[in-house]
């Protein structure tokens, strides 16, 4: 995925949460769409959204959390089947039934925010989502996040210190609230050029059309 800071780049805001499987799928579909428009210079920015900001910082048992949120086991199983199929369509294998912890994602969003400042946004968010959905790690744990950050070339000590001090915690919360106030009630939600919006993990073909419309409206 191309990411630049040039003034003529098409700006794409991708509003999402790192524990949202549809956001992981949507991100991969966005990458596929951009690959179909190689001539378009883009600046893609991950914007934080929290599906459940009320989850405590230590997280909660995911099996119990999901059972309470979606009490019908048959519907829950059917939803997992759909997610497995859609994830496979973009080359992902998600271990949704085995995830042990539902974390508060504020800290993970902060790490992505810091990664953006050093050109490592994509590496950070993809490593975090892989850790959660594939490796079954607790991405609400500061030590886990520091390990992930170090693995992509960020400074481990900085990440641990900043997380401990609460750096940018309120900033992530504000961006989440702003998204709600702007009418975003579900994610992923992608905005092309500040004018064309797509709700949900739409297919690359429709995302390409949104890119084309945004360029025409520029």
Tab-separated table of C-alpha atoms in Angstrom:
chain	number	residue	atom	x	y	z
A	1	UNK	CA	0.000	0.000	0.000
A	2	UNK	CA	1.359	3.370	-0.992
A	3	UNK	CA	1.454	6.028	1.696
A	4	UNK	CA	2.834	9.467	1.021
A	5	UNK	CA	2.651	12.951	2.456
A	6	UNK	CA	2.433	14.805	-0.851
A	7	UNK	CA	-0.228	17.468	-1.246
A	8	UNK	CA	-1.629	15.896	-4.419
A	9	UNK	CA	-2.123	12.465	-2.865
A	10	UNK	CA	-5.634	11.074	-2.519
A	11	UNK	CA	-6.284	10.985	1.215
A	12	UNK	CA	-8.006	7.867	2.501
A	13	UNK	CA	-9.227	7.657	6.093
A	14	UNK	CA	-9.775	4.100	7.275
A	15	UNK	CA	-11.770	4.159	10.507
A	16	UNK	CA	-11.473	0.818	12.265
A	17	UNK	CA	-10.758	-1.223	15.372
A	18	UNK	CA	-7.993	-3.811	15.665
A	19	UNK	CA	-10.286	-6.439	17.237
A	20	UNK	CA	-12.870	-6.154	14.461
A	21	UNK	CA	-12.465	-9.081	12.038
A	22	UNK	CA	-14.361	-7.197	9.337
A	23	UNK	CA	-11.810	-4.390	9.691
A	24	UNK	CA	-8.959	-6.844	9.092
A	25	UNK	CA	-10.774	-8.146	6.008
A	26	UNK	CA	-11.613	-4.604	4.915
A	27	UNK	CA	-8.002	-3.520	5.237
A	28	UNK	CA	-6.850	-6.358	2.994
A	29	UNK	CA	-9.554	-5.483	0.468
A	30	UNK	CA	-8.455	-1.858	0.484
A	31	UNK	CA	-4.913	-2.993	-0.305
A	32	UNK	CA	-6.233	-5.055	-3.207
A	33	UNK	CA	-8.186	-2.068	-4.505
A	34	UNK	CA	-5.152	0.202	-4.361
A	35	UNK	CA	-3.127	-2.429	-6.202
A	36	UNK	CA	-5.669	-2.105	-9.024
A	37	UNK	CA	-5.005	1.646	-9.158
A	38	UNK	CA	-1.179	1.735	-9.147
A	39	UNK	CA	-1.146	5.104	-10.905
A	40	UNK	CA	-2.971	6.767	-7.984
A	41	UNK	CA	-0.819	8.307	-5.271
A	42	UNK	CA	-2.492	7.837	-1.913
A	43	UNK	CA	-2.077	8.781	1.721
A	44	UNK	CA	-3.845	6.177	3.841
A	45	UNK	CA	-4.457	6.938	7.502
A	46	UNK	CA	-5.804	4.475	10.073
A	47	UNK	CA	-8.277	6.238	12.346
A	48	UNK	CA	-9.098	4.728	15.762
A	49	UNK	CA	-12.511	3.396	16.661
A	50	UNK	CA	-13.337	1.243	19.675
A	51	UNK	CA	-16.091	-1.331	19.403
A	52	UNK	CA	-16.297	-1.392	23.203
A	53	UNK	CA	-14.312	1.316	25.020
A	54	UNK	CA	-15.901	0.190	28.311
A	55	UNK	CA	-13.820	-2.995	28.452
A	56	UNK	CA	-11.357	-2.690	31.366
A	57	UNK	CA	-7.680	-2.224	30.558
A	58	UNK	CA	-6.879	-5.769	31.692
A	59	UNK	CA	-9.423	-7.154	29.226
A	60	UNK	CA	-12.137	-9.772	29.730
A	61	UNK	CA	-12.611	-13.447	28.940
A	62	UNK	CA	-13.553	-13.458	25.256
A	63	UNK	CA	-15.702	-16.588	25.251
A	64	UNK	CA	-17.907	-15.231	28.035
A	65	UNK	CA	-17.928	-11.761	26.481
A	66	UNK	CA	-19.062	-13.023	23.080
A	67	UNK	CA	-21.654	-15.357	24.610
A	68	UNK	CA	-23.165	-12.420	26.488
A	69	UNK	CA	-23.062	-10.173	23.430
A	70	UNK	CA	-24.416	-12.799	21.031
A	71	UNK	CA	-26.396	-15.258	23.195
A	72	UNK	CA	-27.770	-17.400	20.354
A	73	UNK	CA	-25.061	-20.067	19.741
A	74	UNK	CA	-26.436	-21.000	16.320
A	75	UNK	CA	-26.343	-17.421	15.082
A	76	UNK	CA	-22.886	-17.004	16.580
A	77	UNK	CA	-21.657	-20.101	14.742
A	78	UNK	CA	-23.231	-18.930	11.490
A	79	UNK	CA	-21.540	-15.541	11.813
A	80	UNK	CA	-18.192	-17.254	12.364
A	81	UNK	CA	-18.687	-19.314	9.213
A	82	UNK	CA	-19.308	-16.171	7.186
A	83	UNK	CA	-16.239	-14.492	8.659
A	84	UNK	CA	-14.070	-17.540	7.972
A	85	UNK	CA	-15.212	-17.593	4.340
A	86	UNK	CA	-14.726	-13.857	3.785
A	87	UNK	CA	-11.336	-13.908	5.507
A	88	UNK	CA	-10.194	-16.778	3.288
A	89	UNK	CA	-11.161	-14.736	0.225
A	90	UNK	CA	-8.340	-12.301	1.042
A	91	UNK	CA	-5.853	-14.913	2.246
A	92	UNK	CA	-6.516	-14.651	5.982
A	93	UNK	CA	-7.011	-17.517	8.423
A	94	UNK	CA	-8.469	-16.146	11.647
A	95	UNK	CA	-8.620	-18.217	14.829
A	96	UNK	CA	-11.769	-16.485	16.026
A	97	UNK	CA	-13.037	-19.271	18.291
A	98	UNK	CA	-9.745	-19.564	20.149
A	99	UNK	CA	-9.049	-15.915	21.048
A	100	UNK	CA	-8.666	-15.905	24.858
A	101	UNK	CA	-9.045	-12.216	25.730
A	102	UNK	CA	-11.200	-9.336	24.506
A	103	UNK	CA	-8.954	-6.340	25.224
A	104	UNK	CA	-9.517	-2.643	25.535
A	105	UNK	CA	-7.966	-1.423	22.266
A	106	UNK	CA	-6.984	2.108	23.280
A	107	UNK	CA	-3.363	1.113	23.884
A	108	UNK	CA	-3.089	-0.719	20.556
A	109	UNK	CA	-4.434	2.316	18.713
A	110	UNK	CA	-1.850	4.477	20.453
A	111	UNK	CA	0.974	2.244	19.240
A	112	UNK	CA	-0.378	2.542	15.686
A	113	UNK	CA	-0.548	6.309	16.157
A	114	UNK	CA	3.118	6.455	17.163
A	115	UNK	CA	4.046	4.128	14.301
A	116	UNK	CA	2.402	6.581	11.882
A	117	UNK	CA	4.918	9.259	12.895
A	118	UNK	CA	7.867	7.084	11.845
A	119	UNK	CA	6.412	5.587	8.661
A	120	UNK	CA	5.489	2.251	10.215
A	121	UNK	CA	1.681	2.493	10.292
A	122	UNK	CA	0.983	-0.495	8.064
A	123	UNK	CA	3.594	-2.693	9.726
A	124	UNK	CA	2.236	-1.858	13.182
A	125	UNK	CA	-1.457	-2.352	12.525
A	126	UNK	CA	-0.936	-5.549	10.557
A	127	UNK	CA	1.383	-6.980	13.216
A	128	UNK	CA	-1.140	-6.116	15.927
A	129	UNK	CA	-4.078	-7.670	14.084
A	130	UNK	CA	-2.054	-10.769	13.261
A	131	UNK	CA	-1.036	-11.062	16.906
A	132	UNK	CA	-4.671	-10.940	17.980
A	133	UNK	CA	-6.474	-12.956	15.317
A	134	UNK	CA	-3.782	-15.459	14.349
A	135	UNK	CA	-1.284	-15.718	17.204
A	136	UNK	CA	-3.947	-15.332	19.948
A	137	UNK	CA	-1.924	-12.793	21.940
A	138	UNK	CA	-3.368	-10.239	24.342
A	139	UNK	CA	-2.955	-6.942	22.500
A	140	UNK	CA	-4.168	-5.025	25.524
A	141	UNK	CA	-1.011	-6.030	27.401
A	142	UNK	CA	1.664	-3.288	27.230
A	143	UNK	CA	4.468	-5.864	27.194
A	144	UNK	CA	2.900	-7.660	24.229
A	145	UNK	CA	2.470	-4.349	22.400
A	146	UNK	CA	6.077	-3.412	23.152
A	147	UNK	CA	7.239	-6.760	21.770
A	148	UNK	CA	5.211	-6.186	18.603
A	149	UNK	CA	6.533	-2.631	18.249
A	150	UNK	CA	10.117	-3.767	18.680
A	151	UNK	CA	9.564	-6.450	16.070
A	152	UNK	CA	8.742	-3.858	13.414
A	153	UNK	CA	11.598	-1.525	14.299
A	154	UNK	CA	10.130	0.777	16.950
A	155	UNK	CA	11.863	1.585	20.212
A	156	UNK	CA	10.645	-0.847	22.866
A	157	UNK	CA	11.539	1.363	25.819
A	158	UNK	CA	9.689	4.325	24.322
A	159	UNK	CA	6.529	2.283	23.774
A	160	UNK	CA	6.530	0.839	27.286
A	161	UNK	CA	7.179	4.254	28.848
A	162	UNK	CA	4.541	6.035	26.750
A	163	UNK	CA	1.920	3.392	27.490
A	164	UNK	CA	2.679	3.514	31.210
A	165	UNK	CA	2.392	7.308	31.225
A	166	UNK	CA	-0.900	7.297	29.302
A	167	UNK	CA	0.528	9.306	26.418
A	168	UNK	CA	-2.150	10.024	23.768
A	169	UNK	CA	-4.760	7.953	25.617
A	170	UNK	CA	-7.209	10.861	25.612
A	171	UNK	CA	-6.387	11.603	21.963
A	172	UNK	CA	-7.551	8.139	20.882
A	173	UNK	CA	-10.705	8.533	22.959
A	174	UNK	CA	-11.412	11.891	21.326
A	175	UNK	CA	-10.988	10.496	17.821
A	176	UNK	CA	-13.360	7.664	18.678
A	177	UNK	CA	-15.953	10.148	19.956
A	178	UNK	CA	-15.486	12.345	16.881
A	179	UNK	CA	-16.151	9.364	14.615
A	180	UNK	CA	-19.401	8.678	16.483
A	181	UNK	CA	-20.392	12.320	16.278
A	182	UNK	CA	-19.751	12.238	12.524
A	183	UNK	CA	-22.243	9.399	12.189
A	184	UNK	CA	-19.915	6.401	12.136
A	185	UNK	CA	-21.729	3.632	13.992
A	186	UNK	CA	-19.996	0.610	12.497
A	187	UNK	CA	-16.559	-0.205	11.146
A	188	UNK	CA	-14.694	-0.384	8.911
A	189	UNK	CA	-15.708	2.967	7.496
A	190	UNK	CA	-13.560	4.341	4.688
A	191	UNK	CA	-13.551	7.925	3.429
A	192	UNK	CA	-11.919	8.714	0.088
A	193	UNK	CA	-10.766	12.267	-0.499
A	194	UNK	CA	-12.943	13.528	2.335
A	195	UNK	CA	-16.039	13.133	0.131
A	196	UNK	CA	-16.817	9.526	-0.803
A	197	UNK	CA	-17.596	7.114	2.030
A	198	UNK	CA	-17.910	3.334	2.063
A	199	UNK	CA	-19.342	1.568	5.112
A	200	UNK	CA	-18.269	-2.008	5.739
A	201	UNK	CA	-15.617	-4.311	4.301
A	202	UNK	CA	-16.686	-3.824	0.708
A	203	UNK	CA	-15.170	-5.713	-2.208
A	204	UNK	CA	-12.157	-4.245	-4.060
A	205	UNK	CA	-14.222	-3.474	-7.179
A	206	UNK	CA	-16.543	-1.140	-5.282
A	207	UNK	CA	-13.618	0.426	-3.472
A	208	UNK	CA	-12.008	1.127	-6.839
A	209	UNK	CA	-15.174	2.885	-7.942
A	210	UNK	CA	-15.046	4.992	-4.779
A	211	UNK	CA	-11.448	5.915	-5.555
A	212	UNK	CA	-12.426	6.939	-9.085
A	213	UNK	CA	-15.352	9.051	-7.823
A	214	UNK	CA	-13.149	10.752	-5.245
A	215	UNK	CA	-10.616	11.648	-7.935
A	216	UNK	CA	-13.368	13.034	-10.153
A	217	UNK	CA	-14.687	15.147	-7.273
A	218	UNK	CA	-11.272	16.544	-6.396
